[in-house]
PDB file of C-alpha atoms in Angstrom:
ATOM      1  CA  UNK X   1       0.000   0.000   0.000  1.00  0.00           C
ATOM      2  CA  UNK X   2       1.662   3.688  -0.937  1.00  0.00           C
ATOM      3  CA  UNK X   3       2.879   5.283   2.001  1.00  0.00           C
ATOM      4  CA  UNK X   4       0.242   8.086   3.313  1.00  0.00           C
ATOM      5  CA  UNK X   5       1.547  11.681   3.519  1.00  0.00           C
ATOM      6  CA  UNK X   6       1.827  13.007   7.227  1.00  0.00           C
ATOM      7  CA  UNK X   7      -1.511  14.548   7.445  1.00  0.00           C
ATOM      8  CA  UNK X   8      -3.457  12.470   5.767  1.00  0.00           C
ATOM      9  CA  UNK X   9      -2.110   9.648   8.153  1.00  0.00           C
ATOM     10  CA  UNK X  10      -2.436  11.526  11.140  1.00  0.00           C
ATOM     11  CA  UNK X  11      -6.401  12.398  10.353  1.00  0.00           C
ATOM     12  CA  UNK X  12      -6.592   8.765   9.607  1.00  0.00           C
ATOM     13  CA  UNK X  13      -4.716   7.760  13.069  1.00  0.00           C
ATOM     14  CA  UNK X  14      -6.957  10.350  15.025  1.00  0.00           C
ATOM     15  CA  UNK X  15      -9.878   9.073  13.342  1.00  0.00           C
ATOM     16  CA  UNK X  16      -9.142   5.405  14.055  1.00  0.00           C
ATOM     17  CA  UNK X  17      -8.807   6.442  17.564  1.00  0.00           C
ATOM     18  CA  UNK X  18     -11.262   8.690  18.563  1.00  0.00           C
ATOM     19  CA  UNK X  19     -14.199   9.106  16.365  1.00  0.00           C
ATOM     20  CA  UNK X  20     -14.457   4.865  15.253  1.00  0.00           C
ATOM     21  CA  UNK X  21     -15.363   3.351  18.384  1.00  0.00           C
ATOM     22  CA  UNK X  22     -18.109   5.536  18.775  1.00  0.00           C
ATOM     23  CA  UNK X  23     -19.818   4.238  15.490  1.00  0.00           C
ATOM     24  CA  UNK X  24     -18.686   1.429  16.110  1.00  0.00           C
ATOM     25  CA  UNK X  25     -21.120   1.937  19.515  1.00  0.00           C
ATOM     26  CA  UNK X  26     -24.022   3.256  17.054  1.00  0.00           C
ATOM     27  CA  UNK X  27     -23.611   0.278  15.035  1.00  0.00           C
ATOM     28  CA  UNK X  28     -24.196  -2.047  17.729  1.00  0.00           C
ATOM     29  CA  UNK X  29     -27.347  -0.743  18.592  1.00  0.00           C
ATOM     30  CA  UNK X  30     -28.560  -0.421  14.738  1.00  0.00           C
ATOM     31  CA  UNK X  31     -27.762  -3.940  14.144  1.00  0.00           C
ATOM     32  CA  UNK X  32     -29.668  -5.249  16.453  1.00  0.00           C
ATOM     33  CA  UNK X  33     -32.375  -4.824  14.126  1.00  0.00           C
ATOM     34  CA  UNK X  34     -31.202  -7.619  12.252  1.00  0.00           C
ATOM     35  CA  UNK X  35     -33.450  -9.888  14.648  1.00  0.00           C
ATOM     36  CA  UNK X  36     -36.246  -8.990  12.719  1.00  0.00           C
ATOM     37  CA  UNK X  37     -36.079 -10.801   9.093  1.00  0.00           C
ATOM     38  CA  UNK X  38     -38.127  -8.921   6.881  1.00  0.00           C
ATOM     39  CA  UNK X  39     -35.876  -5.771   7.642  1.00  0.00           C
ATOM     40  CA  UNK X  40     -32.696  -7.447   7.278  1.00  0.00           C
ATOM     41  CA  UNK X  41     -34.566  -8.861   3.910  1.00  0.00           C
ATOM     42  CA  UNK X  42     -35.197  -5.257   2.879  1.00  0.00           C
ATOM     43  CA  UNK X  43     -31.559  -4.069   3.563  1.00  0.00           C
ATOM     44  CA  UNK X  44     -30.444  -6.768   1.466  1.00  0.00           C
ATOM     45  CA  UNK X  45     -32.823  -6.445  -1.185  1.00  0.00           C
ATOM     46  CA  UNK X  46     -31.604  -2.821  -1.156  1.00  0.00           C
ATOM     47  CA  UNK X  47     -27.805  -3.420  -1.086  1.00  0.00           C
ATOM     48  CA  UNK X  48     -27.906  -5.539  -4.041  1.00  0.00           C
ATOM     49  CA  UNK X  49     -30.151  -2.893  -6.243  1.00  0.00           C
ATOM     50  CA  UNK X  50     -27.573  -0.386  -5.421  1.00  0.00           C
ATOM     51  CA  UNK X  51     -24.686  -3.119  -7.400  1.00  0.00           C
ATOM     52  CA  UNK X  52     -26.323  -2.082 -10.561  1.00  0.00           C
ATOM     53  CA  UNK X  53     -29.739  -3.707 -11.264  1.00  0.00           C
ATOM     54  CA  UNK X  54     -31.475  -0.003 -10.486  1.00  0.00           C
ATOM     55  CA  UNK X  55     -29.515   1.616 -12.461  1.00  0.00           C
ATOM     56  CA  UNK X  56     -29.611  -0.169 -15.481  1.00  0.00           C
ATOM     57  CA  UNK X  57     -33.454  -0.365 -15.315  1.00  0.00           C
ATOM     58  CA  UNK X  58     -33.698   3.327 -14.812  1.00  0.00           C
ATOM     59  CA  UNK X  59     -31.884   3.803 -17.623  1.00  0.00           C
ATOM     60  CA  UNK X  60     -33.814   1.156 -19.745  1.00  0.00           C
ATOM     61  CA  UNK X  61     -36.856   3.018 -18.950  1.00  0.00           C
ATOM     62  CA  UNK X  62     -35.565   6.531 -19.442  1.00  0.00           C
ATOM     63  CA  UNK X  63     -33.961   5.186 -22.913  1.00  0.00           C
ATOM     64  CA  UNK X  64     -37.586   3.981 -23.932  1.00  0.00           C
ATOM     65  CA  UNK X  65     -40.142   6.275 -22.916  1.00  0.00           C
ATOM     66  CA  UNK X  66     -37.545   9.607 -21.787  1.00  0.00           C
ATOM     67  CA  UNK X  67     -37.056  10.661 -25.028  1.00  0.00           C
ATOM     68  CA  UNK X  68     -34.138  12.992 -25.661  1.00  0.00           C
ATOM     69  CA  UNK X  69     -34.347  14.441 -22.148  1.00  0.00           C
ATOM     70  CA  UNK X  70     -34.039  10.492 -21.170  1.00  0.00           C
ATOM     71  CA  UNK X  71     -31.172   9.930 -23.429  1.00  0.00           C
ATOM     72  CA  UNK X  72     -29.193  13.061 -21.795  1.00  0.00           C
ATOM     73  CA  UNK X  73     -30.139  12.041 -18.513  1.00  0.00           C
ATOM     74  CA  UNK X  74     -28.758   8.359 -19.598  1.00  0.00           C
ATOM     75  CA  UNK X  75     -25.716   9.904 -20.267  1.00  0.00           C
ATOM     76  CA  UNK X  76     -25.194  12.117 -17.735  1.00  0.00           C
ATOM     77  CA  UNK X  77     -26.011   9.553 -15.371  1.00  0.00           C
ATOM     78  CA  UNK X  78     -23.634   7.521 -16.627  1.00  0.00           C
ATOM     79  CA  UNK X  79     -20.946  10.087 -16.729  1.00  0.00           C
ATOM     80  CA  UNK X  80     -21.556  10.300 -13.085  1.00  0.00           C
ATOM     81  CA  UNK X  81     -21.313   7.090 -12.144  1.00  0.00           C
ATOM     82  CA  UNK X  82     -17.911   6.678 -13.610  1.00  0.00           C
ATOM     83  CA  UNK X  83     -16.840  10.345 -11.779  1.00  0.00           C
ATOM     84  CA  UNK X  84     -17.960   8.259  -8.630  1.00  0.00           C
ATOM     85  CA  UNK X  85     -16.495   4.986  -9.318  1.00  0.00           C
ATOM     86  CA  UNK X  86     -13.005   6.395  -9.977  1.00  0.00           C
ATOM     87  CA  UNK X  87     -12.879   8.849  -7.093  1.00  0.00           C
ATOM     88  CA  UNK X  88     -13.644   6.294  -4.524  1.00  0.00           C
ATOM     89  CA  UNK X  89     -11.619   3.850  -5.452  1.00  0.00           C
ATOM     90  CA  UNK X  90      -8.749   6.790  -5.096  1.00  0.00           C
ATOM     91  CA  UNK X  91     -10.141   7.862  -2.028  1.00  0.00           C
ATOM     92  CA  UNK X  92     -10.481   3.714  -0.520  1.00  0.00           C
ATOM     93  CA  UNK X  93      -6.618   3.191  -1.612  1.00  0.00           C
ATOM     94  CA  UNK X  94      -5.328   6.346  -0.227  1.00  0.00           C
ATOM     95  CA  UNK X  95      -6.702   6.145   2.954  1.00  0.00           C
ATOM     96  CA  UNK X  96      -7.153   2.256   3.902  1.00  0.00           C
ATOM     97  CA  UNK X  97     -10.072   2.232   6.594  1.00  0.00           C
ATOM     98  CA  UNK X  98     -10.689  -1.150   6.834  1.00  0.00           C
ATOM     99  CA  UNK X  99     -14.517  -2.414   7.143  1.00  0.00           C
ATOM    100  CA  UNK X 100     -15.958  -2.593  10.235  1.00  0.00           C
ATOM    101  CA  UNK X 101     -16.250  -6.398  10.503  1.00  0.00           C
ATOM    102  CA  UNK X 102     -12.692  -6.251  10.159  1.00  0.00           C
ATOM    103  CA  UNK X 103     -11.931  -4.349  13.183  1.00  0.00           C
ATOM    104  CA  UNK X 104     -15.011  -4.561  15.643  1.00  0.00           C
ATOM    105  CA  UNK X 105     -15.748  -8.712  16.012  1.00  0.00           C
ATOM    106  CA  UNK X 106     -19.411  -7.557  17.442  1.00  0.00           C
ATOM    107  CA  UNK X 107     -20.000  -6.095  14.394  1.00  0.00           C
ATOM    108  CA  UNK X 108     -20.154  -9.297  11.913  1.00  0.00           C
ATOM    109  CA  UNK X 109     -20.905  -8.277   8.163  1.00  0.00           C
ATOM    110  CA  UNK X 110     -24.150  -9.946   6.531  1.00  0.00           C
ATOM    111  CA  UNK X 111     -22.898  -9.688   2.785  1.00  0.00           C
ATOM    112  CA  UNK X 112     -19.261 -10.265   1.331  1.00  0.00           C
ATOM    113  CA  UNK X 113     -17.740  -6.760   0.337  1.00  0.00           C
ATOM    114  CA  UNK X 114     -17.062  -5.936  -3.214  1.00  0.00           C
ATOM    115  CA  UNK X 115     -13.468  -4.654  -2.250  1.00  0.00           C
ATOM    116  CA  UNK X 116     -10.921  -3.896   0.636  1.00  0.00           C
ATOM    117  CA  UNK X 117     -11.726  -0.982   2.481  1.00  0.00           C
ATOM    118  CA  UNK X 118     -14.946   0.947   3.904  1.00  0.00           C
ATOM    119  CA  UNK X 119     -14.331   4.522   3.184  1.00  0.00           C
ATOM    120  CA  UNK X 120     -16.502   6.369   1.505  1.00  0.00           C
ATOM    121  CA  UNK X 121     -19.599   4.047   0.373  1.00  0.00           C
ATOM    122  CA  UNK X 122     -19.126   3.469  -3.157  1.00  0.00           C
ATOM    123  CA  UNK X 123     -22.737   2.104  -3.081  1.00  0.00           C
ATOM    124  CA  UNK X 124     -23.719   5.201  -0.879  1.00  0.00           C
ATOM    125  CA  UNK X 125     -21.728   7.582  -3.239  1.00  0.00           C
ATOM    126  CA  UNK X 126     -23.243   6.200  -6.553  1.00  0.00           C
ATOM    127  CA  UNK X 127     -26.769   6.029  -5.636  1.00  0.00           C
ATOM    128  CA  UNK X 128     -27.176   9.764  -4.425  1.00  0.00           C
ATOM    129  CA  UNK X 129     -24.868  10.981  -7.633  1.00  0.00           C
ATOM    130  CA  UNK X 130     -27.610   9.254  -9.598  1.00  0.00           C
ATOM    131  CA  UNK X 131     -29.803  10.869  -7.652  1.00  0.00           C
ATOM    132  CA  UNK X 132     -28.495  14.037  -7.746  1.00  0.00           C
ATOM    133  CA  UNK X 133     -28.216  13.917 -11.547  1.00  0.00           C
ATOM    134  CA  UNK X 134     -31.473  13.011 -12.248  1.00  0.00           C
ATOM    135  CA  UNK X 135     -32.757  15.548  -9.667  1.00  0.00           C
ATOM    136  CA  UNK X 136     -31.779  18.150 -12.258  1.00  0.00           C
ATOM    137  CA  UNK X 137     -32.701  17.169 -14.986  1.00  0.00           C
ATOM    138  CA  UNK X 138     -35.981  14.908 -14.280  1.00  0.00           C
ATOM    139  CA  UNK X 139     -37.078  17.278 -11.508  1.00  0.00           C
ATOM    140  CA  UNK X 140     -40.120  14.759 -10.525  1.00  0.00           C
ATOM    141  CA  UNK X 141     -37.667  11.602 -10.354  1.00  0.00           C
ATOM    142  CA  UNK X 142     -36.543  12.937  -6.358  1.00  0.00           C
ATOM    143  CA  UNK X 143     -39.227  11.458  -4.739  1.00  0.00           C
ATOM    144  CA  UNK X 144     -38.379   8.072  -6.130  1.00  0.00           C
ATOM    145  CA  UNK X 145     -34.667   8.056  -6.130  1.00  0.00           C
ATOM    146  CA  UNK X 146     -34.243  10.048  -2.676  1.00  0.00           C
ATOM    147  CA  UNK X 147     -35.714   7.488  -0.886  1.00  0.00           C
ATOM    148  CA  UNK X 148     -33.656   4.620  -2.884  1.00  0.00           C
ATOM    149  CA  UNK X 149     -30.372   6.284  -2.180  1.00  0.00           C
ATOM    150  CA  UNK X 150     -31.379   6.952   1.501  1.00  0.00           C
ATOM    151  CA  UNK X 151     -32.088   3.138   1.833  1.00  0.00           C
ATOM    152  CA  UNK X 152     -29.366   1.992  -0.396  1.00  0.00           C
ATOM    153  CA  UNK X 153     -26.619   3.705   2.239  1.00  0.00           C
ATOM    154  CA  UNK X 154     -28.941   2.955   5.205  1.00  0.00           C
ATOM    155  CA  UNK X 155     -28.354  -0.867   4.189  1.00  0.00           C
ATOM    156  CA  UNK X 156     -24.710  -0.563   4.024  1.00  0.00           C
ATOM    157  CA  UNK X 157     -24.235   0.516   7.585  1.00  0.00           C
ATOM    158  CA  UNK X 158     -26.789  -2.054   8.893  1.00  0.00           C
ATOM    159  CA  UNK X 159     -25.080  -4.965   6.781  1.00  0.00           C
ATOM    160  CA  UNK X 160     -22.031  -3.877   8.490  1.00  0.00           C
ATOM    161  CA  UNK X 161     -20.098  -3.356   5.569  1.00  0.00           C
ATOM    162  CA  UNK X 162     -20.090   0.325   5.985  1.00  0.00           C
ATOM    163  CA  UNK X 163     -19.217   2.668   8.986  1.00  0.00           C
ATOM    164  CA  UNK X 164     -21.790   5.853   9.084  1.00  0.00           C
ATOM    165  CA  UNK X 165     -19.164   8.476   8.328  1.00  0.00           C
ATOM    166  CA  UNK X 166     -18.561   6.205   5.025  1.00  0.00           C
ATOM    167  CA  UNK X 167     -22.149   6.418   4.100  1.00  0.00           C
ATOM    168  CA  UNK X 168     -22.086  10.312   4.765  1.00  0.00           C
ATOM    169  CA  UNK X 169     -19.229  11.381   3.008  1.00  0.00           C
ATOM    170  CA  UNK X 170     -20.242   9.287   0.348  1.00  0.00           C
ATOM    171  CA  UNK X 171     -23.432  10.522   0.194  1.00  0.00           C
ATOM    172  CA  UNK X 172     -22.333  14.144   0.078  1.00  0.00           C
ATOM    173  CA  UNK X 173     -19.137  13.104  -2.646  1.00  0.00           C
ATOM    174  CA  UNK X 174     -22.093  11.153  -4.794  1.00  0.00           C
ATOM    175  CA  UNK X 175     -24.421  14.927  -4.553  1.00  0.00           C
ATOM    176  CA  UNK X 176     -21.762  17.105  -5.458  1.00  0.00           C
ATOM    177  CA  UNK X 177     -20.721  15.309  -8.528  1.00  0.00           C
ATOM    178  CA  UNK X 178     -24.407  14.149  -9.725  1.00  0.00           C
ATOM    179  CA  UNK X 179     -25.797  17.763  -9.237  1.00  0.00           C
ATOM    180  CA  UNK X 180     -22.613  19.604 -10.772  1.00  0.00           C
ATOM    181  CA  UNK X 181     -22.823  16.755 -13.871  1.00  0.00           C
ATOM    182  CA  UNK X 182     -26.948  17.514 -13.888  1.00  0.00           C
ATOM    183  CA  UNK X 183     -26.086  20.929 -13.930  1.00  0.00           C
ATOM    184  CA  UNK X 184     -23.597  20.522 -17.057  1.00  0.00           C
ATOM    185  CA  UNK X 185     -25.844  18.475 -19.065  1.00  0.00           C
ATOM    186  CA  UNK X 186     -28.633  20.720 -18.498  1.00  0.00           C
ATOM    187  CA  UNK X 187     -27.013  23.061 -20.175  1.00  0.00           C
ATOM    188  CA  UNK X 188     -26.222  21.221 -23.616  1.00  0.00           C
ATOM    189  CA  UNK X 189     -30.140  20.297 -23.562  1.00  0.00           C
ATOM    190  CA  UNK X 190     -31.059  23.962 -23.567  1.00  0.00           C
TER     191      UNK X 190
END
């Protein structure tokens, strides 16, 4: 793993120290909700639609019946996604946090991982850039994917695979870039 520069390492070591155990604490208490199945059902259910499965079918649907404010939106949403998908994969290298399973043995994960480390939610990050894109230009489409990307990064921090400061940051990463690229793309439409 590259060596992290001073500060970076030192916000990591303070982090690891003093602000971790206390989601780790949080945690606890929201997985006990895993005792009931049809919520841990959900959470799953929503996990896995944030892999991909959403996405493509939004953008099945907005390719068939959006006409060529759908196709821009397909493209801008796409655009997004791969703005999110290469930032966090930076961010996860540069700074290491390992998952919480990893570190906290009361804190077991429910779903294998789909790479090393926990920080930020790529899942998180992707779902509220799509959501944020679409926001702009399909002003009507919030109350549907709001609620998705909510869930979607709700489900990563009560699968365990996901500390709450993962889900936040990548929540606000995944808004910044999906409004600023809604924002762009709005502006070739017009």
């Amino acid at each position: 793993m590259p060596k992290k520069p001073k500060l970076a390492g030192d916000l990591v070591d303070y982090y690891a120290r003093h602000i971790t155990p206390k989601e780790a604490r949080m945690m606890l208490r929201f997985c006990d909700l895993r005792r009931y199945k049809p919520l841990t059902t959900l959470m799953r259910l929503a996990s896995r639609l944030g892999d991909a499965p959403l996405w493509y079918l939004t953008a099945l649907v907005l390719l068939a019946t959006g006409g060529s404010t759908g196709r821009w939106a397909v493209l801008a949403t796409a655009l997004s996604i791969v703005l999110c998908v290469s930032l966090f994969k930076i961010l996860k290298n540069l700074i290491g946090r390992p998952r919480p399973f990893e570190v906290w043995v009361d804190l077991p994960c429910q779903m294998l991982p789909p790479d090393r480390f926990s920080f930020p939610s790529g899942h998180t990050m992707t779902a509220f850039a799509v959501c944020g894109t679409l926001a702009v230009l399909l002003p009507g489409s919030l109350a549907f994917f709001l609620p998705a990307a909510i869930l979607i990064g709700l489900s990563r921090i009560f699968l365990g695979l996901h500390y709450p400061t993962d889900v936040l940051v990548g929540a606000l990463l995944g808004s910044a870039i999906g409004l600023g690229v809604g924002r762009l793309a709005l502006e070739f439409i017009h």
